[in-house]
GROMACS .gro file of C-alpha atoms in nm:
model
  370
    1UNK     CA    1  -0.498   1.136   0.844
    2UNK     CA    2  -0.388   1.077   0.486
    3UNK     CA    3  -0.233   0.751   0.375
    4UNK     CA    4   0.078   0.946   0.269
    5UNK     CA    5   0.135   1.018   0.640
    6UNK     CA    6   0.157   0.645   0.712
    7UNK     CA    7   0.535   0.607   0.720
    8UNK     CA    8   0.729   0.308   0.851
    9UNK     CA    9   0.805   0.505   1.166
   10UNK     CA   10   0.436   0.583   1.217
   11UNK     CA   11   0.343   0.217   1.177
   12UNK     CA   12   0.612   0.114   1.424
   13UNK     CA   13   0.474   0.363   1.678
   14UNK     CA   14   0.117   0.240   1.628
   15UNK     CA   15   0.231  -0.118   1.697
   16UNK     CA   16   0.359  -0.031   2.046
   17UNK     CA   17   0.184  -0.169   2.355
   18UNK     CA   18  -0.056   0.079   2.514
   19UNK     CA   19  -0.248   0.102   2.841
   20UNK     CA   20  -0.564  -0.110   2.827
   21UNK     CA   21  -0.794  -0.053   2.654
   22UNK     CA   22  -0.651   0.031   2.313
   23UNK     CA   23  -0.969   0.051   2.106
   24UNK     CA   24  -0.963  -0.019   1.732
   25UNK     CA   25  -1.284   0.073   1.550
   26UNK     CA   26  -1.301  -0.033   1.185
   27UNK     CA   27  -1.585   0.041   0.947
   28UNK     CA   28  -1.631   0.013   0.569
   29UNK     CA   29  -1.731   0.348   0.416
   30UNK     CA   30  -1.867   0.453   0.079
   31UNK     CA   31  -1.762   0.725  -0.164
   32UNK     CA   32  -2.095   0.785  -0.337
   33UNK     CA   33  -2.468   0.798  -0.281
   34UNK     CA   34  -2.689   0.628  -0.188
   35UNK     CA   35  -2.461   0.395   0.012
   36UNK     CA   36  -2.279   0.675   0.194
   37UNK     CA   37  -2.600   0.818   0.341
   38UNK     CA   38  -2.604   0.539   0.603
   39UNK     CA   39  -2.237   0.577   0.704
   40UNK     CA   40  -2.292   0.849   0.969
   41UNK     CA   41  -2.564   0.642   1.139
   42UNK     CA   42  -2.354   0.326   1.139
   43UNK     CA   43  -2.052   0.512   1.274
   44UNK     CA   44  -2.248   0.665   1.563
   45UNK     CA   45  -2.389   0.323   1.645
   46UNK     CA   46  -2.042   0.170   1.650
   47UNK     CA   47  -1.906   0.443   1.879
   48UNK     CA   48  -2.206   0.389   2.108
   49UNK     CA   49  -2.132   0.015   2.113
   50UNK     CA   50  -1.767   0.083   2.199
   51UNK     CA   51  -1.873   0.306   2.489
   52UNK     CA   52  -2.114   0.040   2.613
   53UNK     CA   53  -1.832  -0.210   2.617
   54UNK     CA   54  -1.614   0.038   2.807
   55UNK     CA   55  -1.884   0.062   3.072
   56UNK     CA   56  -1.941  -0.312   3.102
   57UNK     CA   57  -1.582  -0.440   3.084
   58UNK     CA   58  -1.456  -0.504   3.441
   59UNK     CA   59  -1.093  -0.486   3.323
   60UNK     CA   60  -1.126  -0.120   3.219
   61UNK     CA   61  -1.022   0.118   3.502
   62UNK     CA   62  -1.269   0.396   3.580
   63UNK     CA   63  -1.036   0.679   3.473
   64UNK     CA   64  -0.954   0.501   3.147
   65UNK     CA   65  -1.325   0.452   3.077
   66UNK     CA   66  -1.393   0.826   3.078
   67UNK     CA   67  -1.068   0.909   2.899
   68UNK     CA   68  -1.118   0.668   2.610
   69UNK     CA   69  -1.484   0.765   2.575
   70UNK     CA   70  -1.375   1.128   2.538
   71UNK     CA   71  -1.110   1.027   2.282
   72UNK     CA   72  -1.375   0.846   2.079
   73UNK     CA   73  -1.597   1.157   2.084
   74UNK     CA   74  -1.308   1.372   1.962
   75UNK     CA   75  -1.228   1.124   1.687
   76UNK     CA   76  -1.593   1.117   1.583
   77UNK     CA   77  -1.583   1.494   1.541
   78UNK     CA   78  -1.278   1.467   1.312
   79UNK     CA   79  -1.422   1.209   1.074
   80UNK     CA   80  -1.501   1.351   0.728
   81UNK     CA   81  -1.758   1.119   0.575
   82UNK     CA   82  -1.836   1.370   0.299
   83UNK     CA   83  -1.498   1.294   0.141
   84UNK     CA   84  -1.463   0.937   0.267
   85UNK     CA   85  -1.280   0.662   0.083
   86UNK     CA   86  -1.343   0.289   0.129
   87UNK     CA   87  -1.250   0.221   0.491
   88UNK     CA   88  -1.236   0.409   0.821
   89UNK     CA   89  -1.005   0.324   1.111
   90UNK     CA   90  -1.039   0.498   1.449
   91UNK     CA   91  -0.774   0.422   1.713
   92UNK     CA   92  -0.826   0.540   2.071
   93UNK     CA   93  -0.656   0.471   2.403
   94UNK     CA   94  -0.599   0.674   2.721
   95UNK     CA   95  -0.460   1.011   2.618
   96UNK     CA   96  -0.467   0.972   2.240
   97UNK     CA   97  -0.669   0.900   1.929
   98UNK     CA   98  -0.616   0.884   1.553
   99UNK     CA   99  -0.843   0.873   1.248
  100UNK     CA  100  -0.740   0.710   0.920
  101UNK     CA  101  -0.938   0.704   0.595
  102UNK     CA  102  -0.818   0.421   0.371
  103UNK     CA  103  -0.864   0.352  -0.002
  104UNK     CA  104  -0.946  -0.013   0.072
  105UNK     CA  105  -1.236  -0.186   0.242
  106UNK     CA  106  -1.200  -0.292   0.606
  107UNK     CA  107  -1.415  -0.533   0.810
  108UNK     CA  108  -1.666  -0.384   1.056
  109UNK     CA  109  -1.515  -0.447   1.400
  110UNK     CA  110  -1.459  -0.299   1.745
  111UNK     CA  111  -1.162  -0.455   1.925
  112UNK     CA  112  -1.030  -0.395   2.278
  113UNK     CA  113  -0.668  -0.494   2.344
  114UNK     CA  114  -0.337  -0.353   2.466
  115UNK     CA  115  -0.231  -0.283   2.105
  116UNK     CA  116  -0.407  -0.136   1.804
  117UNK     CA  117  -0.512  -0.345   1.506
  118UNK     CA  118  -0.275  -0.228   1.234
  119UNK     CA  119  -0.298  -0.496   0.965
  120UNK     CA  120  -0.541  -0.289   0.758
  121UNK     CA  121  -0.307   0.010   0.772
  122UNK     CA  122  -0.014  -0.209   0.671
  123UNK     CA  123  -0.214  -0.362   0.384
  124UNK     CA  124  -0.337  -0.021   0.265
  125UNK     CA  125   0.016   0.117   0.265
  126UNK     CA  126   0.148  -0.182   0.072
  127UNK     CA  127  -0.138  -0.170  -0.177
  128UNK     CA  128  -0.088   0.201  -0.233
  129UNK     CA  129   0.289   0.196  -0.270
  130UNK     CA  130   0.405   0.525  -0.425
  131UNK     CA  131   0.507   0.505  -0.791
  132UNK     CA  132   0.650   0.722  -1.068
  133UNK     CA  133   0.508   0.791  -1.412
  134UNK     CA  134   0.737   0.921  -1.687
  135UNK     CA  135   0.525   1.072  -1.965
  136UNK     CA  136   0.737   1.105  -2.277
  137UNK     CA  137   0.709   1.286  -2.609
  138UNK     CA  138   0.980   1.314  -2.874
  139UNK     CA  139   1.097   1.648  -2.736
  140UNK     CA  140   0.942   1.669  -2.390
  141UNK     CA  141   0.929   1.456  -2.073
  142UNK     CA  142   0.734   1.511  -1.751
  143UNK     CA  143   0.751   1.325  -1.421
  144UNK     CA  144   0.447   1.241  -1.212
  145UNK     CA  145   0.427   1.099  -0.861
  146UNK     CA  146   0.138   0.870  -0.783
  147UNK     CA  147  -0.032   0.701  -0.489
  148UNK     CA  148  -0.336   0.482  -0.537
  149UNK     CA  149  -0.540   0.631  -0.824
  150UNK     CA  150  -0.404   0.986  -0.806
  151UNK     CA  151  -0.102   1.143  -0.974
  152UNK     CA  152   0.051   1.490  -0.967
  153UNK     CA  153   0.335   1.640  -1.167
  154UNK     CA  154   0.661   1.688  -0.978
  155UNK     CA  155   0.987   1.872  -1.047
  156UNK     CA  156   1.272   1.643  -0.947
  157UNK     CA  157   1.611   1.526  -1.078
  158UNK     CA  158   1.592   1.755  -1.383
  159UNK     CA  159   1.232   1.679  -1.477
  160UNK     CA  160   1.043   1.820  -1.660
  161UNK     CA  161   1.292   1.819  -1.947
  162UNK     CA  162   1.257   1.931  -2.308
  163UNK     CA  163   1.455   2.010  -2.625
  164UNK     CA  164   1.479   2.385  -2.666
  165UNK     CA  165   1.675   2.402  -2.993
  166UNK     CA  166   1.493   2.151  -3.211
  167UNK     CA  167   1.499   2.268  -3.575
  168UNK     CA  168   1.411   2.018  -3.846
  169UNK     CA  169   1.547   2.112  -4.194
  170UNK     CA  170   1.277   1.939  -4.394
  171UNK     CA  171   1.378   2.093  -4.731
  172UNK     CA  172   1.736   1.968  -4.697
  173UNK     CA  173   1.616   1.620  -4.608
  174UNK     CA  174   1.395   1.615  -4.918
  175UNK     CA  175   1.680   1.738  -5.146
  176UNK     CA  176   1.910   1.457  -5.041
  177UNK     CA  177   1.636   1.200  -5.077
  178UNK     CA  178   1.570   1.136  -4.707
  179UNK     CA  179   1.233   1.166  -4.547
  180UNK     CA  180   1.253   1.370  -4.230
  181UNK     CA  181   1.218   1.157  -3.920
  182UNK     CA  182   1.242   1.288  -3.570
  183UNK     CA  183   1.281   0.930  -3.452
  184UNK     CA  184   1.618   0.874  -3.622
  185UNK     CA  185   1.770   1.218  -3.570
  186UNK     CA  186   2.083   1.225  -3.352
  187UNK     CA  187   1.951   1.518  -3.148
  188UNK     CA  188   1.651   1.304  -3.054
  189UNK     CA  189   1.879   1.021  -2.946
  190UNK     CA  190   2.085   1.265  -2.740
  191UNK     CA  191   1.767   1.388  -2.575
  192UNK     CA  192   1.668   1.032  -2.489
  193UNK     CA  193   2.015   0.969  -2.343
  194UNK     CA  194   1.960   1.273  -2.121
  195UNK     CA  195   1.625   1.128  -2.015
  196UNK     CA  196   1.794   0.797  -1.937
  197UNK     CA  197   2.055   0.970  -1.719
  198UNK     CA  198   1.790   1.161  -1.528
  199UNK     CA  199   1.580   0.845  -1.486
  200UNK     CA  200   1.884   0.663  -1.345
  201UNK     CA  201   1.939   0.941  -1.093
  202UNK     CA  202   1.572   0.948  -0.996
  203UNK     CA  203   1.542   0.575  -0.934
  204UNK     CA  204   1.878   0.561  -0.760
  205UNK     CA  205   1.786   0.829  -0.507
  206UNK     CA  206   1.409   0.777  -0.493
  207UNK     CA  207   1.337   0.412  -0.579
  208UNK     CA  208   0.976   0.334  -0.667
  209UNK     CA  209   0.799   0.125  -0.929
  210UNK     CA  210   0.781   0.333  -1.245
  211UNK     CA  211   0.561   0.340  -1.553
  212UNK     CA  212   0.650   0.472  -1.899
  213UNK     CA  213   0.386   0.652  -2.107
  214UNK     CA  214   0.434   0.757  -2.470
  215UNK     CA  215   0.384   0.667  -2.835
  216UNK     CA  216   0.548   0.334  -2.930
  217UNK     CA  217   0.810   0.498  -3.163
  218UNK     CA  218   0.909   0.737  -2.883
  219UNK     CA  219   0.945   0.458  -2.627
  220UNK     CA  220   1.142   0.258  -2.884
  221UNK     CA  221   1.402   0.536  -2.912
  222UNK     CA  222   1.436   0.544  -2.533
  223UNK     CA  223   1.477   0.165  -2.532
  224UNK     CA  224   1.761   0.197  -2.783
  225UNK     CA  225   1.969   0.420  -2.555
  226UNK     CA  226   1.869   0.300  -2.208
  227UNK     CA  227   2.151   0.198  -1.978
  228UNK     CA  228   1.968   0.164  -1.648
  229UNK     CA  229   1.883  -0.176  -1.508
  230UNK     CA  230   1.573  -0.070  -1.316
  231UNK     CA  231   1.281  -0.284  -1.425
  232UNK     CA  232   0.976  -0.082  -1.515
  233UNK     CA  233   0.643  -0.177  -1.361
  234UNK     CA  234   0.463  -0.126  -1.690
  235UNK     CA  235   0.413   0.100  -1.990
  236UNK     CA  236   0.124   0.268  -2.168
  237UNK     CA  237   0.176   0.310  -2.546
  238UNK     CA  238  -0.017   0.634  -2.582
  239UNK     CA  239   0.088   0.990  -2.660
  240UNK     CA  240  -0.042   1.333  -2.572
  241UNK     CA  241  -0.019   1.285  -2.196
  242UNK     CA  242   0.292   1.481  -2.099
  243UNK     CA  243   0.066   1.756  -1.964
  244UNK     CA  244  -0.193   1.522  -1.820
  245UNK     CA  245  -0.447   1.619  -1.707
  246UNK     CA  246  -0.382   1.419  -1.387
  247UNK     CA  247  -0.715   1.231  -1.378
  248UNK     CA  248  -0.675   1.125  -1.743
  249UNK     CA  249  -0.317   1.008  -1.691
  250UNK     CA  250  -0.416   0.815  -1.378
  251UNK     CA  251  -0.700   0.644  -1.565
  252UNK     CA  252  -0.472   0.550  -1.857
  253UNK     CA  253  -0.213   0.379  -1.636
  254UNK     CA  254  -0.463   0.194  -1.415
  255UNK     CA  255  -0.467  -0.122  -1.634
  256UNK     CA  256  -0.087  -0.132  -1.617
  257UNK     CA  257  -0.098  -0.089  -1.239
  258UNK     CA  258  -0.351  -0.371  -1.207
  259UNK     CA  259  -0.128  -0.594  -1.421
  260UNK     CA  260   0.167  -0.508  -1.196
  261UNK     CA  261  -0.031  -0.599  -0.884
  262UNK     CA  262  -0.130  -0.931  -1.041
  263UNK     CA  263   0.234  -0.997  -1.128
  264UNK     CA  264   0.339  -0.921  -0.769
  265UNK     CA  265   0.094  -1.183  -0.640
  266UNK     CA  266   0.233  -1.433  -0.889
  267UNK     CA  267   0.589  -1.349  -0.784
  268UNK     CA  268   0.499  -1.410  -0.420
  269UNK     CA  269   0.354  -1.749  -0.511
  270UNK     CA  270   0.676  -1.836  -0.694
  271UNK     CA  271   0.886  -1.728  -0.395
  272UNK     CA  272   0.679  -1.951  -0.168
  273UNK     CA  273   0.707  -2.246  -0.409
  274UNK     CA  274   1.084  -2.198  -0.441
  275UNK     CA  275   1.120  -2.179  -0.062
  276UNK     CA  276   0.914  -2.497  -0.033
  277UNK     CA  277   1.164  -2.673  -0.256
  278UNK     CA  278   1.448  -2.555  -0.030
  279UNK     CA  279   1.252  -2.653   0.281
  280UNK     CA  280   1.260  -2.286   0.381
  281UNK     CA  281   0.883  -2.232   0.394
  282UNK     CA  282   0.619  -2.283   0.658
  283UNK     CA  283   0.242  -2.237   0.649
  284UNK     CA  284  -0.061  -2.258   0.872
  285UNK     CA  285  -0.132  -2.049   1.178
  286UNK     CA  286   0.052  -2.251   1.443
  287UNK     CA  287   0.371  -2.306   1.243
  288UNK     CA  288   0.395  -1.947   1.119
  289UNK     CA  289   0.332  -1.813   1.470
  290UNK     CA  290   0.622  -2.014   1.612
  291UNK     CA  291   0.853  -1.914   1.327
  292UNK     CA  292   0.771  -1.546   1.384
  293UNK     CA  293   0.840  -1.572   1.757
  294UNK     CA  294   1.177  -1.730   1.676
  295UNK     CA  295   1.266  -1.447   1.437
  296UNK     CA  296   1.302  -1.688   1.143
  297UNK     CA  297   1.052  -1.529   0.902
  298UNK     CA  298   1.186  -1.339   0.602
  299UNK     CA  299   0.862  -1.288   0.407
  300UNK     CA  300   0.512  -1.325   0.549
  301UNK     CA  301   0.211  -1.358   0.316
  302UNK     CA  302  -0.146  -1.337   0.451
  303UNK     CA  303  -0.487  -1.351   0.288
  304UNK     CA  304  -0.669  -1.018   0.320
  305UNK     CA  305  -0.972  -1.142   0.512
  306UNK     CA  306  -0.805  -1.405   0.728
  307UNK     CA  307  -0.846  -1.364   1.104
  308UNK     CA  308  -0.864  -1.599   1.398
  309UNK     CA  309  -0.954  -1.556   1.765
  310UNK     CA  310  -0.732  -1.795   1.957
  311UNK     CA  311  -0.637  -1.904   2.304
  312UNK     CA  312  -0.259  -1.907   2.346
  313UNK     CA  313  -0.171  -2.225   2.534
  314UNK     CA  314   0.177  -2.334   2.634
  315UNK     CA  315   0.289  -2.442   2.289
  316UNK     CA  316  -0.004  -2.395   2.052
  317UNK     CA  317  -0.275  -2.162   1.927
  318UNK     CA  318  -0.623  -2.299   1.989
  319UNK     CA  319  -0.895  -2.133   1.774
  320UNK     CA  320  -1.192  -2.034   1.991
  321UNK     CA  321  -1.515  -1.836   1.942
  322UNK     CA  322  -1.514  -1.461   2.011
  323UNK     CA  323  -1.580  -1.384   2.376
  324UNK     CA  324  -1.423  -1.702   2.511
  325UNK     CA  325  -1.302  -1.655   2.874
  326UNK     CA  326  -0.930  -1.691   2.934
  327UNK     CA  327  -0.940  -1.996   3.168
  328UNK     CA  328  -0.581  -1.933   3.264
  329UNK     CA  329  -0.458  -1.882   2.906
  330UNK     CA  330  -0.474  -1.547   2.721
  331UNK     CA  331  -0.728  -1.502   2.442
  332UNK     CA  332  -0.616  -1.295   2.142
  333UNK     CA  333  -0.896  -1.144   1.935
  334UNK     CA  334  -0.698  -1.138   1.609
  335UNK     CA  335  -0.381  -1.343   1.626
  336UNK     CA  336  -0.320  -1.280   1.255
  337UNK     CA  337  -0.279  -0.909   1.324
  338UNK     CA  338  -0.047  -0.993   1.613
  339UNK     CA  339   0.162  -1.220   1.387
  340UNK     CA  340   0.191  -0.945   1.123
  341UNK     CA  341   0.302  -0.690   1.385
  342UNK     CA  342   0.563  -0.921   1.537
  343UNK     CA  343   0.697  -1.011   1.193
  344UNK     CA  344   0.736  -0.643   1.101
  345UNK     CA  345   0.910  -0.571   1.432
  346UNK     CA  346   1.159  -0.849   1.353
  347UNK     CA  347   1.243  -0.710   1.010
  348UNK     CA  348   1.026  -0.933   0.791
  349UNK     CA  349   0.843  -0.818   0.479
  350UNK     CA  350   0.464  -0.854   0.510
  351UNK     CA  351   0.230  -0.884   0.213
  352UNK     CA  352  -0.147  -0.925   0.188
  353UNK     CA  353  -0.305  -1.113  -0.104
  354UNK     CA  354  -0.668  -1.169  -0.210
  355UNK     CA  355  -0.868  -1.431  -0.022
  356UNK     CA  356  -0.825  -1.778  -0.166
  357UNK     CA  357  -0.465  -1.730  -0.286
  358UNK     CA  358  -0.333  -1.932   0.010
  359UNK     CA  359  -0.627  -2.167   0.061
  360UNK     CA  360  -0.405  -2.475   0.030
  361UNK     CA  361  -0.157  -2.335   0.281
  362UNK     CA  362  -0.398  -2.249   0.561
  363UNK     CA  363  -0.444  -1.884   0.449
  364UNK     CA  364  -0.101  -1.780   0.580
  365UNK     CA  365   0.254  -1.870   0.471
  366UNK     CA  366   0.610  -1.755   0.531
  367UNK     CA  367   0.953  -1.798   0.377
  368UNK     CA  368   1.226  -1.853   0.635
  369UNK     CA  369   1.571  -1.709   0.695
  370UNK     CA  370   1.696  -2.031   0.851
   0.00000   0.00000   0.00000
């Protein structure tokens, strides 16, 4: 499935408890040769390993063993490694399976539980938040919708928009001693006011981060007349892009998108610091877990690669090696994924940041509602 199909409702459904075993198979994939030539072999080996575990796990009922094995085979047949991205996620349980190709790397893992591992889907969706690009010329504006590193032109809220009756009287301007300037003409300002109105309507009905693209004098005229209070994610001071092409436009805005992502990480750090000052922040696995269970978490921030296998005792999480027997207490393969799922179900915002960003806070932190 495409990342654009990964709606909030879909994520909520994937987080539901399922009959054991709910198998999550994650594998990094490659877009180009020679690395991608080994992906089919590695994938078959991982599916074989998952089937072996189905056979050897005494907690898997016989009917479920055959059912899930068949679901894995069907999923394997649906994987398109010729057009793969950076990560593959296969989810299979009795009666169902799904295949997701993600534009972000995932760890190589096979996990059996009563829920799917969804943190990589959540992180991919957050990382690839849809955005708008407004490409502007002095007499023409086009709107582009983007996800990840791809954009396509869209017709929405009056875009594309252009001046149809532009007629510069250069001779008259020269006779009266004025140099003709499209940037100071009232018709140009009126056009930019029209753009501003349409941009307001767009962001009011379809809010997304947006980027402005155009020559500096053109963007300056828009700035003069702008009335909206929506903060742009970034701008690219370059002209000639109102018609794309899409791959060129996407490449031109990538530095601005990277700067926006860096700013978002910095903003999260500031929110955590401010919450610390108000004593409305907690960090570390045990403390965050308890706050999530109590429904107190407003914003949860997790390092991308952080995971822990734990034994859930009466009041604490005890980190243990993979494969540890329960000994009367349940063992959770990835408690970090479980924490993220529970936080989402309780209305919290969940963000993933690069490894090392939360090293001093135990790799996981949360701001609290109360």
